[in-house]
Backbone as JSON, one array per atom type, in Angstrom:
{
  "sequence": "XXXXXXXXXXXXXXXXXXXXXXXXXXXXXXXXXXXXXXXXXXXXXXXXXXXXXXXXXXXXXXXXXXXXXXXXXXXXXXXXXXXXXXXXXXXXXXXXXXXXXXXXXXXXXXXXXXXXXXXX",
  "N": [[0.48, -1.52, 0.34], [0.82, 2.41, -0.74], [1.56, 5.08, 0.84], [-0.37, 7.57, 1.53], [-0.25, 11.12, 0.81], [0.2, 14.35, 3.01], [-2.65, 16.12, 3.94], [-2.12, 19.38, 5.13], [-1.96, 21.23, 8.93], [-0.9, 24.94, 9.58], [-0.59, 25.77, 12.62], [0.01, 27.84, 15.02], [2.37, 28.75, 14.11], [3.83, 26.8, 13.22], [4.26, 23.76, 10.59], [2.4, 21.4, 9.76], [1.56, 17.25, 9.72], [-1.14, 16.2, 8.63], [-4.2, 13.94, 10.17], [-6.39, 13.22, 9.1], [-9.06, 13.32, 6.14], [-10.01, 16.02, 5.86], [-11.91, 17.62, 4.08], [-13.34, 14.93, 3.75], [-16.49, 14.31, 4.45], [-17.4, 16.53, 3.14], [-17.09, 17.14, 1.56], [-19.09, 14.04, 0.53], [-22.05, 15.82, 1.56], [-21.28, 17.36, -0.61], [-21.53, 16.51, -3.61], [-20.48, 17.11, -6.02], [-19.26, 19.36, -5.95], [-16.51, 17.9, -6.06], [-13.49, 17.33, -6.54], [-12.7, 16.8, -10.52], [-9.91, 14.54, -11.69], [-7.85, 14.25, -13.97], [-5.46, 13.37, -13.96], [-3.44, 11.09, -12.13], [-2.18, 9.69, -9.31], [-0.33, 7.2, -7.18], [-0.02, 8.34, -5.07], [-1.72, 9.73, -4.19], [-4.63, 9.42, -4.77], [-7.04, 10.18, -3.98], [-7.38, 12.71, -5.41], [-6.68, 15.42, -4.45], [-4.89, 17.35, -2.25], [-5.43, 19.88, 0.98], [-4.94, 22.51, 2.59], [-5.08, 24.21, 5.55], [-5.25, 25.71, 9.03], [-5.21, 27.45, 11.84], [-7.3, 29.27, 12.7], [-7.9, 31.32, 15.61], [-9.18, 29.29, 17.24], [-10.47, 27.78, 15.25], [-11.54, 26.48, 12.46], [-9.7, 27.15, 8.84], [-10.16, 27.21, 5.68], [-6.89, 26.58, 3.25], [-5.75, 26.25, 1.72], [-6.58, 24.39, -1.84], [-5.29, 22.38, -3.34], [-4.81, 20.3, -6.5], [-3.73, 17.1, -8.4], [-1.35, 17.51, -11.13], [0.44, 17.03, -12.48], [3.83, 16.44, -13.43], [6.87, 17.39, -12.91], [9.57, 16.57, -13.8], [13.24, 17.56, -14.4], [12.87, 18.85, -11.88], [11.87, 16.5, -10.51], [10.03, 16.78, -8.93], [5.68, 16.88, -7.58], [3.51, 18.58, -9.63], [1.31, 21.31, -9.99], [-2.06, 22.35, -9.33], [-3.66, 24.86, -7.7], [-8.09, 24.98, -6.59], [-9.31, 26.44, -5.11], [-11.35, 28.24, -5.09], [-13.16, 27.54, -6.97], [-14.01, 25.48, -5.24], [-14.33, 27.24, -2.55], [-15.02, 29.73, -1.52], [-11.85, 31.83, -0.9], [-10.14, 31.6, 2.25], [-12.1, 30.49, 3.87], [-14.42, 28.79, 6.12], [-14.59, 25.98, 7.73], [-16.67, 24.77, 8.36], [-18.26, 21.92, 8.94], [-16.52, 20.41, 9.37], [-15.93, 19.82, 12.88], [-14.33, 19.23, 16.18], [-11.41, 17.21, 17.62], [-8.16, 16.88, 15.99], [-6.28, 15.28, 14.5], [-2.27, 15.83, 14.95], [1.02, 15.55, 13.43], [4.25, 17.39, 13.71], [6.21, 18.25, 10.49], [8.27, 19.27, 10.24], [11.68, 21.0, 12.22], [11.43, 23.03, 15.31], [12.88, 20.43, 17.62], [11.95, 20.97, 20.27], [9.47, 20.91, 20.42], [6.48, 19.77, 20.84], [5.75, 16.58, 18.5], [3.47, 14.95, 18.07], [0.71, 16.57, 18.2], [-1.81, 17.77, 19.52], [-5.59, 19.02, 18.54], [-8.26, 20.95, 19.93], [-11.07, 22.2, 17.75], [-13.48, 24.69, 16.48]],
  "CA": [[0.22, 0.14, -0.13], [1.97, 3.75, -1.0], [1.22, 6.06, 1.33], [-0.93, 9.15, 1.03], [0.32, 12.43, 0.44], [-1.84, 14.21, 3.86], [-3.67, 17.35, 4.24], [-1.22, 19.99, 6.11], [-1.57, 22.05, 9.03], [0.07, 25.08, 9.63], [-0.98, 26.38, 13.4], [1.03, 28.25, 16.14], [3.88, 28.56, 13.38], [4.75, 25.18, 12.45], [3.65, 22.64, 9.73], [1.9, 19.71, 10.66], [0.91, 16.48, 8.38], [-2.58, 15.79, 9.4], [-3.67, 12.05, 10.76], [-7.7, 13.02, 7.98], [-9.63, 13.35, 5.22], [-10.94, 16.53, 5.89], [-13.1, 17.94, 3.57], [-14.13, 13.74, 2.79], [-17.4, 14.52, 4.16], [-18.12, 17.59, 2.92], [-17.58, 16.24, -0.58], [-19.74, 13.64, 0.8], [-22.71, 16.2, 1.61], [-21.44, 18.46, -2.25], [-20.23, 15.63, -4.74], [-20.86, 18.03, -7.41], [-18.9, 19.88, -6.33], [-15.88, 16.88, -4.88], [-12.62, 17.43, -8.01], [-12.37, 15.42, -11.14], [-8.65, 15.28, -12.44], [-7.76, 13.42, -15.6], [-4.18, 12.57, -13.79], [-3.83, 9.97, -11.57], [-0.69, 8.73, -8.88], [-0.91, 6.67, -6.24], [-0.04, 8.36, -3.18], [-2.69, 10.85, -3.98], [-6.02, 8.68, -4.4], [-8.71, 11.09, -3.72], [-6.72, 12.7, -6.52], [-6.82, 16.57, -4.73], [-4.96, 16.95, -1.09], [-5.99, 21.24, 1.51], [-3.54, 22.96, 3.63], [-5.84, 24.69, 6.34], [-4.49, 26.91, 9.45], [-5.81, 26.94, 12.8], [-7.51, 31.11, 13.76], [-8.95, 31.73, 16.91], [-9.54, 28.1, 17.56], [-11.22, 27.38, 13.86], [-10.53, 25.61, 10.99], [-9.34, 26.98, 7.92], [-8.91, 25.6, 4.7], [-5.56, 27.59, 2.97], [-6.44, 26.16, -0.64], [-7.66, 23.57, -2.06], [-4.48, 21.65, -4.34], [-5.16, 19.19, -6.97], [-2.77, 16.32, -9.02], [-2.32, 19.02, -13.48], [1.77, 16.69, -13.77], [4.65, 15.47, -12.35], [8.19, 17.92, -12.86], [11.21, 15.98, -13.91], [13.81, 17.98, -14.22], [12.93, 18.63, -10.77], [11.62, 15.62, -9.68], [8.38, 17.44, -7.89], [4.29, 17.31, -7.93], [2.93, 19.89, -10.35], [-0.47, 20.85, -8.79], [-3.56, 23.5, -9.64], [-5.03, 26.12, -6.74], [-9.45, 24.61, -6.79], [-10.46, 26.97, -4.07], [-11.72, 29.05, -6.13], [-14.09, 26.56, -7.88], [-14.97, 25.29, -4.1], [-14.91, 27.47, -1.15], [-14.85, 31.3, -0.23], [-11.42, 32.21, 0.59], [-9.81, 31.73, 3.69], [-13.78, 29.71, 4.6], [-13.84, 28.39, 7.65], [-14.43, 24.04, 7.6], [-18.12, 24.25, 9.47], [-18.87, 20.92, 8.35], [-16.33, 19.9, 10.7], [-15.25, 19.74, 14.53], [-14.09, 18.12, 16.54], [-10.28, 17.32, 17.5], [-7.53, 17.17, 14.54], [-3.82, 14.81, 15.34], [-1.2, 16.28, 13.64], [2.53, 14.63, 12.86], [4.93, 17.51, 13.04], [7.02, 18.18, 9.48], [9.71, 19.82, 11.1], [11.42, 22.13, 13.42], [12.18, 22.84, 16.75], [12.82, 19.03, 18.61], [11.72, 20.84, 21.56], [8.0, 21.27, 20.6], [5.86, 17.93, 20.59], [6.72, 16.05, 17.15], [2.19, 15.78, 17.95], [-0.66, 17.76, 18.64], [-4.45, 17.08, 18.65], [-6.22, 20.87, 18.6], [-10.06, 21.28, 19.43], [-11.28, 22.59, 16.41], [-15.28, 25.02, 16.78]],
  "C": [[0.67, 1.34, 0.25], [0.57, 4.11, 0.29], [1.06, 7.79, 0.77], [-0.5, 10.04, 1.17], [-0.78, 12.83, 1.56], [-1.64, 15.23, 3.82], [-2.74, 18.07, 5.33], [-1.83, 21.24, 6.83], [-1.11, 22.69, 9.71], [-1.16, 26.17, 11.15], [0.49, 26.44, 14.73], [2.69, 28.7, 15.29], [4.56, 28.12, 12.51], [3.8, 24.93, 11.73], [3.22, 21.86, 10.38], [0.57, 18.35, 9.07], [-0.35, 16.22, 9.65], [-3.38, 14.03, 9.15], [-5.53, 12.34, 9.39], [-7.96, 13.49, 7.24], [-10.84, 15.4, 5.63], [-11.86, 17.08, 5.68], [-13.77, 16.81, 1.94], [-16.25, 13.61, 3.11], [-18.32, 15.42, 3.65], [-18.57, 17.07, 1.19], [-18.7, 14.99, -0.17], [-21.63, 14.2, 1.16], [-22.19, 17.01, 0.23], [-20.51, 17.77, -2.92], [-20.16, 16.28, -6.34], [-19.37, 18.27, -7.29], [-17.12, 19.56, -5.59], [-14.79, 17.19, -6.77], [-12.4, 16.33, -9.06], [-10.86, 15.47, -11.5], [-8.5, 14.55, -13.16], [-6.17, 12.24, -14.91], [-4.78, 12.12, -12.9], [-2.29, 9.55, -11.09], [-1.33, 8.29, -7.86], [-0.4, 7.3, -4.79], [-1.02, 9.85, -3.09], [-4.69, 10.05, -4.81], [-6.83, 9.77, -5.15], [-8.72, 12.99, -4.6], [-6.77, 15.72, -6.44], [-6.25, 16.19, -2.42], [-5.21, 18.72, -0.94], [-4.37, 21.56, 1.93], [-4.47, 24.02, 4.33], [-4.3, 25.35, 7.54], [-6.14, 26.68, 10.14], [-6.11, 28.88, 13.55], [-8.46, 31.12, 14.61], [-9.92, 30.49, 17.08], [-11.28, 27.35, 16.09], [-10.47, 27.14, 13.05], [-10.44, 26.15, 9.67], [-8.99, 27.26, 7.14], [-7.95, 27.51, 3.51], [-5.96, 27.79, 1.52], [-6.07, 24.65, -0.74], [-6.42, 22.67, -3.04], [-5.41, 19.79, -5.35], [-3.46, 18.89, -8.07], [-2.09, 17.43, -10.92], [-1.04, 17.69, -14.08], [2.16, 16.13, -12.38], [5.96, 16.36, -13.35], [9.35, 16.93, -12.69], [12.15, 15.7, -13.93], [13.35, 18.12, -12.16], [12.99, 17.54, -9.36], [10.07, 15.48, -8.85], [6.71, 17.23, -8.47], [4.09, 18.62, -9.33], [0.78, 19.27, -10.03], [-0.96, 22.49, -9.11], [-3.6, 23.41, -8.23], [-6.11, 25.44, -7.14], [-9.75, 24.77, -6.13], [-11.27, 27.12, -4.73], [-13.04, 28.98, -6.46], [-15.01, 25.98, -6.53], [-16.03, 26.01, -3.29], [-14.29, 28.92, -1.86], [-12.62, 30.75, -0.09], [-10.78, 32.37, 1.52], [-11.58, 30.94, 4.62], [-13.46, 29.03, 5.92], [-14.67, 27.33, 7.89], [-15.42, 24.19, 8.65], [-18.7, 23.23, 9.42], [-17.58, 19.93, 9.81], [-15.93, 21.14, 12.38], [-15.21, 19.07, 15.16], [-12.76, 18.49, 16.52], [-9.64, 16.87, 16.15], [-6.14, 16.58, 15.54], [-2.96, 15.16, 14.57], [0.2, 16.33, 14.28], [2.68, 15.78, 12.71], [5.91, 17.73, 11.67], [8.61, 18.58, 10.35], [10.45, 21.13, 12.14], [12.13, 21.72, 14.56], [12.36, 21.46, 17.25], [12.0, 19.71, 20.76], [10.03, 21.13, 21.71], [7.28, 19.14, 20.19], [5.73, 17.64, 19.25], [4.48, 15.68, 16.59], [1.56, 15.57, 18.93], [-1.14, 17.57, 18.73], [-5.12, 18.57, 19.3], [-8.02, 19.8, 18.64], [-10.51, 22.3, 17.91], [-13.63, 22.88, 16.67], [-15.91, 24.88, 15.55]]
}
């Protein structure tokens, strides 16, 4: 099984990989908004990935990307933002409340590598 690309959460100036797909329930409620892409890769089966941040205990969508290709020279993913097709910029994820768990991407080892955040 291929490890899937994780969504990213920015919280208190640190970046974390999230433990869940925040948009899964949103796209179940609004299937017409779920992005469809012709390009597929084994590490991004769902076809999209997101970046979030916490502001005043609210989970905010910073961006949503779809995979559009691969840059062979740089050996990296080429992605395109589709945020404006799905939501307004910096939208509160009102369909999600509860706890988020994240694994710190990098940085100061004095901070915990695993966090739990309660979102409104």
